[in-house]
CSV table of C-alpha atoms in Angstrom, one decimal:
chain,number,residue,atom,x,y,z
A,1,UNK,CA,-0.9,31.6,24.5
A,2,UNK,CA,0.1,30.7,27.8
A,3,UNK,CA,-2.9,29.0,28.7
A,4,UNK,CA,-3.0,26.8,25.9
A,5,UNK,CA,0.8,25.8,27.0
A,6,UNK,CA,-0.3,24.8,30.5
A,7,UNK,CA,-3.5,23.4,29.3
A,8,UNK,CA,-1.0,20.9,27.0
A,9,UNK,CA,1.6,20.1,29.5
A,10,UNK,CA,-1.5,19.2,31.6
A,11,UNK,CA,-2.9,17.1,29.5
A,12,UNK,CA,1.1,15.6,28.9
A,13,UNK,CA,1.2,14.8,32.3
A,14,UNK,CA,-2.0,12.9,32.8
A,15,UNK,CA,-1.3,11.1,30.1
A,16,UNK,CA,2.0,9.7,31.8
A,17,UNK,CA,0.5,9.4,35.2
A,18,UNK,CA,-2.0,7.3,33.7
A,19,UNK,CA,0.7,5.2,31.6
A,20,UNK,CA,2.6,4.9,35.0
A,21,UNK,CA,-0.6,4.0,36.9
A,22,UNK,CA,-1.3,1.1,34.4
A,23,UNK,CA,-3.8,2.5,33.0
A,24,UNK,CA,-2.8,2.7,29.4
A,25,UNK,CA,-3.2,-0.1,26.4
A,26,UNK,CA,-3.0,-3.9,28.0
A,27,UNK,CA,-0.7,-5.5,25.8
A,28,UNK,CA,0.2,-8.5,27.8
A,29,UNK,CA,-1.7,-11.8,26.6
A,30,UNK,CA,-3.3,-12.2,30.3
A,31,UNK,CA,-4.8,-8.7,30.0
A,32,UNK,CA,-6.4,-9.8,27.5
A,33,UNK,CA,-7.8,-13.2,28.8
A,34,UNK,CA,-10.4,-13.3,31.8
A,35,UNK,CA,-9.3,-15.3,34.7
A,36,UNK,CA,-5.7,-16.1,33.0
A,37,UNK,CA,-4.1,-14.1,36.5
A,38,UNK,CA,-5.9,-16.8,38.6
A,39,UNK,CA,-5.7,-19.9,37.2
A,40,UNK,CA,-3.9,-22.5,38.9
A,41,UNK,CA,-2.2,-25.1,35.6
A,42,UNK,CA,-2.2,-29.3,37.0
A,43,UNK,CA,-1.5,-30.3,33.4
A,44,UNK,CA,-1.9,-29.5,29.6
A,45,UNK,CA,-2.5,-30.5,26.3
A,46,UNK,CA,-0.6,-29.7,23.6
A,47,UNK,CA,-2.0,-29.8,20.5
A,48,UNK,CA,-0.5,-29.2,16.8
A,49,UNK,CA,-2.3,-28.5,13.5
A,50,UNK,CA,-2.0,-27.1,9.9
A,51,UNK,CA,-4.3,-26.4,7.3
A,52,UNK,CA,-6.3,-30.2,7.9
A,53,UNK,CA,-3.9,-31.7,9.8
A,54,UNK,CA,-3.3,-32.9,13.2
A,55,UNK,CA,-1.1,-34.3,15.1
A,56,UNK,CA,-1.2,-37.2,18.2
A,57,UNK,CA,-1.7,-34.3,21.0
A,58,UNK,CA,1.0,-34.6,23.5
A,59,UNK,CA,0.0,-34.3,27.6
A,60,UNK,CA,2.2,-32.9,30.5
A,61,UNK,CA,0.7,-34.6,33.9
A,62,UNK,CA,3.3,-33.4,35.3
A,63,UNK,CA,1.7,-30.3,37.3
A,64,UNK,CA,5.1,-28.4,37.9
A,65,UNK,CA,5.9,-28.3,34.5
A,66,UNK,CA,2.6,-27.4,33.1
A,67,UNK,CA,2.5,-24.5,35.6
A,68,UNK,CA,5.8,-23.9,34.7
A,69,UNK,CA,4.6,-23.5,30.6
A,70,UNK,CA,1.9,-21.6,32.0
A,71,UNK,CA,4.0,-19.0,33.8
A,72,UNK,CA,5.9,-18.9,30.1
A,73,UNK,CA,2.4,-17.7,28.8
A,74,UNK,CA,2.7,-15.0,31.6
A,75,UNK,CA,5.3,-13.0,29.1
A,76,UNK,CA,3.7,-13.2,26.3
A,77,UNK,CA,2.5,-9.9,25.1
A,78,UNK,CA,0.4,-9.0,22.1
A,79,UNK,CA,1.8,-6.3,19.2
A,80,UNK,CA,-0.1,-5.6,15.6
A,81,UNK,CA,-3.0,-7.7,14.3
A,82,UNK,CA,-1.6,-9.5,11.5
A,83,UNK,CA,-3.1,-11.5,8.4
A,84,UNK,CA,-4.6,-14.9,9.9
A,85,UNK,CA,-2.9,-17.6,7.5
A,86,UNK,CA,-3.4,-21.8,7.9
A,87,UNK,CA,0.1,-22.0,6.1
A,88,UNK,CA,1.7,-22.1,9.8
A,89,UNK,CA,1.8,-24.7,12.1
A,90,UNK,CA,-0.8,-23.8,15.2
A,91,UNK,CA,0.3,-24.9,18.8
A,92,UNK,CA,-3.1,-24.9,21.0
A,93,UNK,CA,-2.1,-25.2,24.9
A,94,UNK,CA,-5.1,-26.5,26.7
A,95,UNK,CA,-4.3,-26.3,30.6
A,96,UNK,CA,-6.6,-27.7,32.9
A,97,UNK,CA,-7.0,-27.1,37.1
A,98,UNK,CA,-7.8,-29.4,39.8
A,99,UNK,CA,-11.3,-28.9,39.6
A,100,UNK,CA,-10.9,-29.8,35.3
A,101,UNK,CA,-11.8,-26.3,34.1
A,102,UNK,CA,-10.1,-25.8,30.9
A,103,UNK,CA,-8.1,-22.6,29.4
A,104,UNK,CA,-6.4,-23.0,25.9
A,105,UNK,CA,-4.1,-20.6,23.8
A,106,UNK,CA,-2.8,-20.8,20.3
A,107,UNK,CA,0.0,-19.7,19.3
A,108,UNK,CA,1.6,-20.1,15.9
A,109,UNK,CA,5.1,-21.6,14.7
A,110,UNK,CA,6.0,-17.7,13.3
A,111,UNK,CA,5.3,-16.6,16.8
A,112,UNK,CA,1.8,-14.8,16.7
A,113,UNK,CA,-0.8,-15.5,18.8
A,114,UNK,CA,-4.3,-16.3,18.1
A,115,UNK,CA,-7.1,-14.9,20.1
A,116,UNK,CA,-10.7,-13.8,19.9
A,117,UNK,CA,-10.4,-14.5,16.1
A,118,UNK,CA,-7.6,-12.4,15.2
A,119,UNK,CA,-4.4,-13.1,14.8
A,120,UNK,CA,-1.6,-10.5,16.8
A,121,UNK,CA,2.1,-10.8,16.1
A,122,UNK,CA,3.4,-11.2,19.7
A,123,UNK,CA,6.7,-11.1,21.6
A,124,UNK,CA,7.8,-14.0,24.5
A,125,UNK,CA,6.6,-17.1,22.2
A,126,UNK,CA,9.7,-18.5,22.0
A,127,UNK,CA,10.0,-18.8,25.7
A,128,UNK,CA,6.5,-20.8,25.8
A,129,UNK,CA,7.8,-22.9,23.1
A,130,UNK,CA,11.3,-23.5,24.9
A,131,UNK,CA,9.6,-24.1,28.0
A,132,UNK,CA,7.1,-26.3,26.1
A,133,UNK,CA,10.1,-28.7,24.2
A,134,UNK,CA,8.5,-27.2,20.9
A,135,UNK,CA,11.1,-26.7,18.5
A,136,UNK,CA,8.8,-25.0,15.8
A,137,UNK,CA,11.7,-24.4,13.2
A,138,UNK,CA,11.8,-28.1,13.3
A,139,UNK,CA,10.0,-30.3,10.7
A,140,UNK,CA,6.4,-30.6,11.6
A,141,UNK,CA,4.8,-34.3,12.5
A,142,UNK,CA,2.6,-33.7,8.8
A,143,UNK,CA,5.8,-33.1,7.1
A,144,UNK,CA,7.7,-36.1,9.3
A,145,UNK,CA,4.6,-38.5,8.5
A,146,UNK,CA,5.1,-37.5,4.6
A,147,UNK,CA,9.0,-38.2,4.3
A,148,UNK,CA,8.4,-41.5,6.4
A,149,UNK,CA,5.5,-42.5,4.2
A,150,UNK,CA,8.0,-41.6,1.4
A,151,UNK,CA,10.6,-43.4,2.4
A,152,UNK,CA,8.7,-46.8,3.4
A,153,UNK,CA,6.7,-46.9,0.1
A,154,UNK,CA,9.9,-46.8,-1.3
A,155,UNK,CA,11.7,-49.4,0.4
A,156,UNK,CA,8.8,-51.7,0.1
A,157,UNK,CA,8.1,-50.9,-4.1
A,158,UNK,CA,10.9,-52.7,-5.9
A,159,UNK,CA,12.7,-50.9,-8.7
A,160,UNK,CA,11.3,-52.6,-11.9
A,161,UNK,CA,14.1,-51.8,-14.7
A,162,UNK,CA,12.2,-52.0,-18.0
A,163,UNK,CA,12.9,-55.0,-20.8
A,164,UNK,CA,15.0,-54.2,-23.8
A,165,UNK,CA,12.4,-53.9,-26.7
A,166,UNK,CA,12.7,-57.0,-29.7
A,167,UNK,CA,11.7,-55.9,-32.7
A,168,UNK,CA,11.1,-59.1,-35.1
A,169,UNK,CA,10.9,-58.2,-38.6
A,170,UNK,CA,9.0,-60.7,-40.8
A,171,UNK,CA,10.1,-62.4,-43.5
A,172,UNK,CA,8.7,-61.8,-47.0
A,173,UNK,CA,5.8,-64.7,-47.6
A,174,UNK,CA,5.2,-63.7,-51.4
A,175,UNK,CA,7.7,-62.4,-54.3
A,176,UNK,CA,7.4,-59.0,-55.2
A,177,UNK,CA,5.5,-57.4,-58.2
A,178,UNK,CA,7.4,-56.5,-60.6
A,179,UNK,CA,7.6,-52.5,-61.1
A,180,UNK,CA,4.5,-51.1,-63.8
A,181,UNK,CA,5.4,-48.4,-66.2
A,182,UNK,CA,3.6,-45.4,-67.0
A,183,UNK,CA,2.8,-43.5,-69.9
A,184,UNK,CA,2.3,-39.9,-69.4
A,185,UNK,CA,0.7,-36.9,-71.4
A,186,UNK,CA,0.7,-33.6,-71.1
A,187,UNK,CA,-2.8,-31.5,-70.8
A,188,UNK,CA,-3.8,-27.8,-71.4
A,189,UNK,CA,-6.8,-26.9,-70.0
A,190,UNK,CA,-6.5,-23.2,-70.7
A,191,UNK,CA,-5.8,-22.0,-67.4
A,192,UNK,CA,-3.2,-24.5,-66.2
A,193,UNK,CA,-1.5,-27.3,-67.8
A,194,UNK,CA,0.1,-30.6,-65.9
């Protein structure tokens, strides 16, 4: 038995030096990316979509900021794969470097991330989205256009109030018939009689 306890508390403790080395699960978005460590952000693209929609994308030329959104994305790091759903509102940050190479991430309003096709519940969003002026609890710019669409077709329709109904009864044209009498009888046909 004593073997097998050193053989566990050896296997313990290269399982922590490895952990402490780095060498245990990449978590952080970067990790996952290739080249992300390297690239140098002059400015971005921010674009936002749901389901169909899309909204005007919105640029930052401004290279401090952009690398200042970038360094955001730094601590950003991936949890669980969750369900992919189009019900959110996607964020897609497309940086771009002097010499116009292009690296994008998309990140949704609930604060997951979107990568390789799958869809990881992630931690340090917020920041990206701070950083970003993104307020994603805010009203998206599909539902903005709707309520403004909304609100001009209804200043620009005018409120038709309906016309009393006039009912116009004729007046008699002929004089009425007098009322006919009848006679009636009575009838037994065996079965039933009226």
């Amino acid at each position: 038995m004593t073997r097998t306890k050193r053989m566990t508390a050896a296997v313990l403790t290269l399982v922590l030096l490895l952990n402490f080395a780095g060498c245990g699960a990449k978590n952080a978005l970067f990790d996952q990316v290739s080249g992300a460590g390297k690239f140098a952000a002059e400015s971005l693209t921010i674009y936002e979509e749901k389901g169909s929609f899309a909204a005007e994308p919105k640029t930052v030329r401004d290279a401090k900021q952009a690398e200042e959104i970038f360094g955001a994305l730094k601590a950003v790091t991936l949890g669980e794969v969750v369900k992919t759903d189009d019900k959110y509102t996607r964020y897609i940050f497309t940086f771009a470097d002097a010499s116009g190479s292009k690296m994008s991430f998309t990140l949704r309003e609930d604060g997951c991330v979107v990568l390789g096709g799958k869809t990881y519940d992630a931690l340090g969003t917020d920041t990206v989205f701070e950083a970003a002026g993104i307020d994603p609890d805010e009203e998206t710019a599909e539902s903005k256009t709707e309520a403004s669409s909304e609100a001009s077709n209804a200043q620009t329709e005018p409120e038709v109030t309906p016309e009393p109904e006039v009912t116009v009864t004729p007046e008699p044209t002929a004089e009425p018939t007098p009322e006919a009498t009848y006679t009636l009888v009575d009838y037994d046909g065996g079965v039933f009689t009226m």
